[in-house]
Amino acid sequence: MQESRLSLDDLGARCAQYKKDGCDFAKWRCVLKIGKNTPSYQAILENANVLARYASICQSQRIVPIVEPEILPDGDHDLDRCQKVTETVLAAVYKALSDHHVYLEGTLLKPNMVTAGQSCPRKYTPQEVALATVTALRRTVPAAVPGVTFLSGGQSEEEASVNLCAINQVQLLRPWALTFSYGRALQASVLRAWGGKKENVAAGQNELIKRAKVSTTILLFHPSLLPHKNPLLAAAICCFSFSIFATFSL
């Protein structure tokens, strides 16, 4: 995917209004796809600069920016290829954030885990995924960043949970909190249980609580993830979880 979408011209004014309305967090997603000759260096730089400009604007209005450079799982690339691309993308993102004078302690990163493409013939273990992911982060993400909140990136609910658990057990220094900000891996079974029917609202809510508990249990593997240890991260997780829960309360 070789494109960069811009809608930053009036973002400052919009963020000012969002802040007045009670918003404390924002998220901007830039997507890149691994191919034979992609992502190109120009695409990586363009998307990194968009994320940095967005983050700077958010902070100017006292909103915490969640920075999301996502590398799609589409394709047949192996784990090593995904790790290399992830490292290149994250390095560009943090160079751009530095160039735009973004206060890293007031940001969160929402990246993909390092996984092989969905069409890759080789299947990697959670431990291999975890080591590749933590290694990529250690090489590119400054220790000043308080938290990394992984997207599920096309993984099943079980895969996302197992991989996150393995990531938090890698025997390497991890200066950031490593947790979740899943979409599909929290919602897939919830949506099936709900089915868009009013009479199934309670079933959908119960399934959401079940999935959230499974993911939250993983936090126990890393004490710094506990809410009283990392209030910024805890607030972000609570806001994200509430937004999903509210969907099934309407």
mmCIF file of C-alpha atoms in Angstrom:
data_model
loop_
_atom_site.group_PDB
_atom_site.id
_atom_site.type_symbol
_atom_site.label_atom_id
_atom_site.label_comp_id
_atom_site.label_asym_id
_atom_site.label_seq_id
_atom_site.Cartn_x
_atom_site.Cartn_y
_atom_site.Cartn_z
ATOM 1 C CA MET A 1 0.000 0.000 0.000
ATOM 2 C CA GLN A 2 1.756 3.101 -1.290
ATOM 3 C CA GLU A 3 -0.205 6.131 -0.166
ATOM 4 C CA SER A 4 -0.401 8.819 2.470
ATOM 5 C CA ARG A 5 -3.703 10.414 3.366
ATOM 6 C CA LEU A 6 -3.651 13.937 4.745
ATOM 7 C CA SER A 7 -6.366 15.812 6.607
ATOM 8 C CA LEU A 8 -4.189 17.813 8.961
ATOM 9 C CA ASP A 9 -4.999 21.353 7.795
ATOM 10 C CA ASP A 10 -7.678 22.030 10.408
ATOM 11 C CA LEU A 11 -6.692 19.353 12.925
ATOM 12 C CA GLY A 12 -5.588 21.941 15.490
ATOM 13 C CA ALA A 13 -9.022 23.574 15.535
ATOM 14 C CA ARG A 14 -10.743 20.205 15.675
ATOM 15 C CA CYS A 15 -8.526 19.036 18.541
ATOM 16 C CA ALA A 16 -9.286 22.221 20.462
ATOM 17 C CA GLN A 17 -12.995 21.467 20.150
ATOM 18 C CA TYR A 18 -12.489 17.785 21.000
ATOM 19 C CA LYS A 19 -10.627 18.828 24.147
ATOM 20 C CA LYS A 20 -13.488 21.108 25.159
ATOM 21 C CA ASP A 21 -15.839 18.173 24.613
ATOM 22 C CA GLY A 22 -13.797 16.058 27.044
ATOM 23 C CA CYS A 23 -11.431 14.165 24.750
ATOM 24 C CA ASP A 24 -8.058 13.234 26.254
ATOM 25 C CA PHE A 25 -6.751 10.706 23.709
ATOM 26 C CA ALA A 26 -6.613 10.575 19.914
ATOM 27 C CA LYS A 27 -5.384 7.977 17.435
ATOM 28 C CA TRP A 28 -4.054 8.268 13.892
ATOM 29 C CA ARG A 29 -3.442 5.151 11.799
ATOM 30 C CA CYS A 30 -1.060 4.924 8.862
ATOM 31 C CA VAL A 31 -0.974 1.654 6.949
ATOM 32 C CA LEU A 32 1.865 0.058 5.006
ATOM 33 C CA LYS A 33 1.911 -3.226 3.133
ATOM 34 C CA ILE A 34 4.856 -5.538 2.587
ATOM 35 C CA GLY A 35 5.476 -6.551 -1.016
ATOM 36 C CA LYS A 36 8.424 -7.369 -3.233
ATOM 37 C CA ASN A 37 9.427 -3.700 -3.452
ATOM 38 C CA THR A 38 7.189 -2.169 -0.817
ATOM 39 C CA PRO A 39 6.885 -0.278 1.345
ATOM 40 C CA SER A 40 9.086 2.199 -0.474
ATOM 41 C CA TYR A 41 11.387 4.499 1.451
ATOM 42 C CA GLN A 42 9.319 7.504 0.325
ATOM 43 C CA ALA A 43 6.078 5.936 1.578
ATOM 44 C CA ILE A 44 7.696 5.180 4.934
ATOM 45 C CA LEU A 45 8.952 8.766 5.308
ATOM 46 C CA GLU A 46 5.654 10.333 4.227
ATOM 47 C CA ASN A 47 3.611 8.295 6.675
ATOM 48 C CA ALA A 48 6.111 8.892 9.489
ATOM 49 C CA ASN A 49 5.865 12.641 8.965
ATOM 50 C CA VAL A 50 2.070 12.540 8.935
ATOM 51 C CA LEU A 51 2.083 10.704 12.266
ATOM 52 C CA ALA A 52 4.568 13.185 13.718
ATOM 53 C CA ARG A 53 2.587 16.224 12.583
ATOM 54 C CA TYR A 54 -0.599 14.728 14.013
ATOM 55 C CA ALA A 55 1.120 13.987 17.343
ATOM 56 C CA SER A 56 2.533 17.501 17.583
ATOM 57 C CA ILE A 57 -0.853 19.069 16.888
ATOM 58 C CA CYS A 58 -2.566 16.851 19.469
ATOM 59 C CA GLN A 59 -0.064 17.770 22.163
ATOM 60 C CA SER A 60 -0.451 21.467 21.375
ATOM 61 C CA GLN A 61 -4.087 21.021 22.467
ATOM 62 C CA ARG A 62 -3.206 18.841 25.495
ATOM 63 C CA ILE A 63 -4.474 15.634 23.906
ATOM 64 C CA VAL A 64 -2.417 12.436 24.186
ATOM 65 C CA PRO A 65 -1.629 11.103 20.702
ATOM 66 C CA ILE A 66 -1.717 7.365 20.106
ATOM 67 C CA VAL A 67 0.638 6.783 17.180
ATOM 68 C CA GLU A 68 -0.331 3.830 14.976
ATOM 69 C CA PRO A 69 1.995 2.781 12.160
ATOM 70 C CA GLU A 70 0.482 -0.517 11.034
ATOM 71 C CA ILE A 71 2.196 -3.017 8.771
ATOM 72 C CA LEU A 72 -0.509 -5.230 7.321
ATOM 73 C CA PRO A 73 -0.275 -9.031 7.658
ATOM 74 C CA ASP A 74 -1.244 -9.526 4.004
ATOM 75 C CA GLY A 75 1.239 -11.472 1.899
ATOM 76 C CA ASP A 76 3.587 -14.426 2.108
ATOM 77 C CA HIS A 77 6.575 -12.701 3.738
ATOM 78 C CA ASP A 78 8.379 -14.485 6.556
ATOM 79 C CA LEU A 79 9.024 -13.332 10.113
ATOM 80 C CA ASP A 80 12.471 -11.902 9.347
ATOM 81 C CA ARG A 81 11.088 -9.723 6.559
ATOM 82 C CA CYS A 82 8.339 -8.350 8.812
ATOM 83 C CA GLN A 83 10.860 -7.634 11.553
ATOM 84 C CA LYS A 84 13.123 -5.714 9.191
ATOM 85 C CA VAL A 85 10.266 -3.632 7.779
ATOM 86 C CA THR A 86 8.872 -2.984 11.263
ATOM 87 C CA GLU A 87 12.254 -1.752 12.466
ATOM 88 C CA THR A 88 12.644 0.523 9.437
ATOM 89 C CA VAL A 89 9.161 1.987 9.873
ATOM 90 C CA LEU A 90 9.473 2.552 13.624
ATOM 91 C CA ALA A 91 12.914 4.126 13.229
ATOM 92 C CA ALA A 92 11.466 6.578 10.704
ATOM 93 C CA VAL A 93 8.497 7.338 12.958
ATOM 94 C CA TYR A 94 10.631 8.172 15.976
ATOM 95 C CA LYS A 95 13.032 10.245 13.871
ATOM 96 C CA ALA A 96 10.030 12.245 12.633
ATOM 97 C CA LEU A 97 8.587 12.582 16.150
ATOM 98 C CA SER A 98 11.934 13.962 17.304
ATOM 99 C CA ASP A 99 12.112 16.376 14.365
ATOM 100 C CA HIS A 100 8.646 17.695 15.285
ATOM 101 C CA HIS A 101 9.615 18.067 18.963
ATOM 102 C CA VAL A 102 6.963 15.657 20.185
ATOM 103 C CA TYR A 103 7.101 14.951 23.925
ATOM 104 C CA LEU A 104 7.530 11.166 23.915
ATOM 105 C CA GLU A 105 6.529 10.729 27.566
ATOM 106 C CA GLY A 106 3.092 12.033 26.557
ATOM 107 C CA THR A 107 2.507 9.559 23.720
ATOM 108 C CA LEU A 108 1.544 5.937 23.234
ATOM 109 C CA LEU A 109 2.594 3.643 20.388
ATOM 110 C CA LYS A 110 0.103 1.267 18.780
ATOM 111 C CA PRO A 111 2.105 -0.992 16.441
ATOM 112 C CA ASN A 112 1.628 -4.377 14.854
ATOM 113 C CA MET A 113 3.257 -7.396 16.423
ATOM 114 C CA VAL A 114 6.011 -8.833 14.238
ATOM 115 C CA THR A 115 4.308 -11.743 12.480
ATOM 116 C CA ALA A 116 4.752 -13.560 9.200
ATOM 117 C CA GLY A 117 2.347 -12.827 6.358
ATOM 118 C CA GLN A 118 -0.943 -14.687 6.476
ATOM 119 C CA SER A 119 0.030 -16.629 3.338
ATOM 120 C CA CYS A 120 3.476 -17.581 4.604
ATOM 121 C CA PRO A 121 3.854 -21.388 4.448
ATOM 122 C CA ARG A 122 5.862 -21.496 7.675
ATOM 123 C CA LYS A 123 4.059 -21.171 10.972
ATOM 124 C CA TYR A 124 6.012 -19.515 13.778
ATOM 125 C CA THR A 125 5.641 -20.176 17.481
ATOM 126 C CA PRO A 126 4.428 -17.490 19.910
ATOM 127 C CA GLN A 127 7.944 -17.424 21.364
ATOM 128 C CA GLU A 128 9.447 -16.650 17.939
ATOM 129 C CA VAL A 129 6.873 -13.918 17.331
ATOM 130 C CA ALA A 130 7.519 -12.483 20.806
ATOM 131 C CA LEU A 131 11.310 -12.391 20.434
ATOM 132 C CA ALA A 132 11.106 -10.766 16.985
ATOM 133 C CA THR A 133 8.621 -8.187 18.276
ATOM 134 C CA VAL A 134 10.566 -7.234 21.399
ATOM 135 C CA THR A 135 13.827 -7.120 19.433
ATOM 136 C CA ALA A 136 12.313 -4.741 16.874
ATOM 137 C CA LEU A 137 11.008 -2.483 19.635
ATOM 138 C CA ARG A 138 14.321 -2.504 21.527
ATOM 139 C CA ARG A 139 16.133 -1.378 18.386
ATOM 140 C CA THR A 140 13.821 1.525 17.578
ATOM 141 C CA VAL A 141 11.484 2.707 20.370
ATOM 142 C CA PRO A 142 12.987 5.081 22.976
ATOM 143 C CA ALA A 143 12.656 4.151 26.636
ATOM 144 C CA ALA A 144 10.881 7.491 27.190
ATOM 145 C CA VAL A 145 7.733 6.064 25.555
ATOM 146 C CA PRO A 146 5.550 4.906 28.471
ATOM 147 C CA GLY A 147 3.524 2.245 26.700
ATOM 148 C CA VAL A 148 3.142 0.073 23.619
ATOM 149 C CA THR A 149 -0.458 -0.960 23.001
ATOM 150 C CA PHE A 150 -0.499 -3.638 20.318
ATOM 151 C CA LEU A 151 -3.142 -3.912 17.633
ATOM 152 C CA SER A 152 -4.288 -7.434 16.848
ATOM 153 C CA GLY A 153 -3.560 -7.107 13.124
ATOM 154 C CA GLY A 154 -5.723 -9.867 11.690
ATOM 155 C CA GLN A 155 -4.845 -12.383 14.398
ATOM 156 C CA SER A 156 -7.541 -14.489 15.994
ATOM 157 C CA GLU A 157 -8.549 -13.732 19.569
ATOM 158 C CA GLU A 158 -6.537 -16.679 20.829
ATOM 159 C CA GLU A 159 -3.449 -15.860 18.737
ATOM 160 C CA ALA A 160 -3.398 -12.242 19.888
ATOM 161 C CA SER A 161 -3.708 -13.230 23.552
ATOM 162 C CA VAL A 162 -1.104 -16.003 23.382
ATOM 163 C CA ASN A 163 1.379 -13.809 21.502
ATOM 164 C CA LEU A 164 0.947 -10.914 23.945
ATOM 165 C CA CYS A 165 1.522 -13.300 26.836
ATOM 166 C CA ALA A 166 4.728 -14.554 25.182
ATOM 167 C CA ILE A 167 5.881 -10.981 24.497
ATOM 168 C CA ASN A 168 5.636 -10.145 28.196
ATOM 169 C CA GLN A 169 7.745 -13.183 29.073
ATOM 170 C CA VAL A 170 10.686 -12.474 26.749
ATOM 171 C CA GLN A 171 13.847 -12.446 28.845
ATOM 172 C CA LEU A 172 15.106 -9.098 27.538
ATOM 173 C CA LEU A 173 14.894 -5.628 29.037
ATOM 174 C CA ARG A 174 11.552 -4.069 28.139
ATOM 175 C CA PRO A 175 11.482 -0.457 29.352
ATOM 176 C CA TRP A 176 7.924 0.181 28.164
ATOM 177 C CA ALA A 177 4.634 -1.314 29.293
ATOM 178 C CA LEU A 178 3.518 -3.839 26.656
ATOM 179 C CA THR A 179 -0.236 -4.251 26.506
ATOM 180 C CA PHE A 180 -3.209 -4.400 24.128
ATOM 181 C CA SER A 181 -5.489 -2.084 22.190
ATOM 182 C CA TYR A 182 -7.263 -4.739 20.165
ATOM 183 C CA GLY A 183 -10.178 -4.260 17.833
ATOM 184 C CA ARG A 184 -10.988 -7.553 16.153
ATOM 185 C CA ALA A 185 -9.390 -9.658 18.903
ATOM 186 C CA LEU A 186 -11.831 -8.176 21.428
ATOM 187 C CA GLN A 187 -14.863 -7.820 19.183
ATOM 188 C CA ALA A 188 -15.128 -10.850 16.876
ATOM 189 C CA SER A 189 -16.821 -13.239 19.301
ATOM 190 C CA VAL A 190 -18.713 -10.324 20.863
ATOM 191 C CA LEU A 191 -20.272 -9.384 17.550
ATOM 192 C CA ARG A 192 -21.212 -13.008 16.920
ATOM 193 C CA ALA A 193 -22.889 -13.236 20.320
ATOM 194 C CA TRP A 194 -24.716 -9.938 19.838
ATOM 195 C CA GLY A 195 -25.728 -10.416 16.202
ATOM 196 C CA GLY A 196 -27.221 -6.923 16.080
ATOM 197 C CA LYS A 197 -30.251 -8.105 18.047
ATOM 198 C CA LYS A 198 -31.597 -6.238 21.059
ATOM 199 C CA GLU A 199 -32.336 -9.457 22.920
ATOM 200 C CA ASN A 200 -28.671 -10.473 22.617
ATOM 201 C CA VAL A 201 -27.190 -7.302 24.154
ATOM 202 C CA ALA A 202 -26.503 -8.999 27.495
ATOM 203 C CA ALA A 203 -24.851 -11.951 25.766
ATOM 204 C CA GLY A 204 -22.628 -9.578 23.799
ATOM 205 C CA GLN A 205 -21.680 -7.665 26.929
ATOM 206 C CA ASN A 206 -20.834 -10.865 28.780
ATOM 207 C CA GLU A 207 -18.638 -12.055 25.929
ATOM 208 C CA LEU A 208 -16.837 -8.698 25.863
ATOM 209 C CA ILE A 209 -16.148 -8.929 29.600
ATOM 210 C CA LYS A 210 -14.847 -12.462 29.099
ATOM 211 C CA ARG A 211 -12.465 -11.415 26.309
ATOM 212 C CA ALA A 212 -11.290 -8.349 28.234
ATOM 213 C CA LYS A 213 -10.539 -10.485 31.295
ATOM 214 C CA VAL A 214 -8.469 -12.906 29.211
ATOM 215 C CA SER A 215 -6.398 -10.055 27.763
ATOM 216 C CA THR A 216 -6.107 -8.241 31.085
ATOM 217 C CA THR A 217 -4.857 -11.362 32.854
ATOM 218 C CA ILE A 218 -1.750 -11.099 30.696
ATOM 219 C CA LEU A 219 -0.907 -7.797 32.392
ATOM 220 C CA LEU A 220 -0.049 -9.718 35.538
ATOM 221 C CA PHE A 221 3.127 -10.927 33.842
ATOM 222 C CA HIS A 222 4.525 -7.380 33.958
ATOM 223 C CA PRO A 223 3.948 -5.359 37.181
ATOM 224 C CA SER A 224 4.550 -2.038 35.417
ATOM 225 C CA LEU A 225 1.337 -2.600 33.440
ATOM 226 C CA LEU A 226 -0.832 -2.387 36.539
ATOM 227 C CA PRO A 227 -2.954 0.813 36.599
ATOM 228 C CA HIS A 228 -1.322 2.330 39.692
ATOM 229 C CA LYS A 229 2.097 1.898 38.061
ATOM 230 C CA ASN A 230 1.225 3.533 34.733
ATOM 231 C CA PRO A 231 -1.781 5.906 34.964
ATOM 232 C CA LEU A 232 -1.463 7.205 31.385
ATOM 233 C CA LEU A 233 -1.635 3.691 29.970
ATOM 234 C CA ALA A 234 -4.426 2.675 32.343
ATOM 235 C CA ALA A 235 -6.522 5.663 31.268
ATOM 236 C CA ALA A 236 -6.035 4.822 27.590
ATOM 237 C CA ILE A 237 -7.077 1.189 28.127
ATOM 238 C CA CYS A 238 -10.125 2.236 30.139
ATOM 239 C CA CYS A 239 -11.210 4.728 27.464
ATOM 240 C CA PHE A 240 -10.769 2.119 24.719
ATOM 241 C CA SER A 241 -12.656 -0.576 26.648
ATOM 242 C CA PHE A 242 -15.489 1.797 27.529
ATOM 243 C CA SER A 243 -15.906 2.852 23.899
ATOM 244 C CA ILE A 244 -16.402 -0.784 22.888
ATOM 245 C CA PHE A 245 -18.712 -1.548 25.832
ATOM 246 C CA ALA A 246 -20.851 1.497 25.047
ATOM 247 C CA THR A 247 -21.499 0.122 21.568
ATOM 248 C CA PHE A 248 -23.443 -2.771 23.090
ATOM 249 C CA SER A 249 -25.295 -0.552 25.565
ATOM 250 C CA LEU A 250 -27.089 1.554 22.970
#
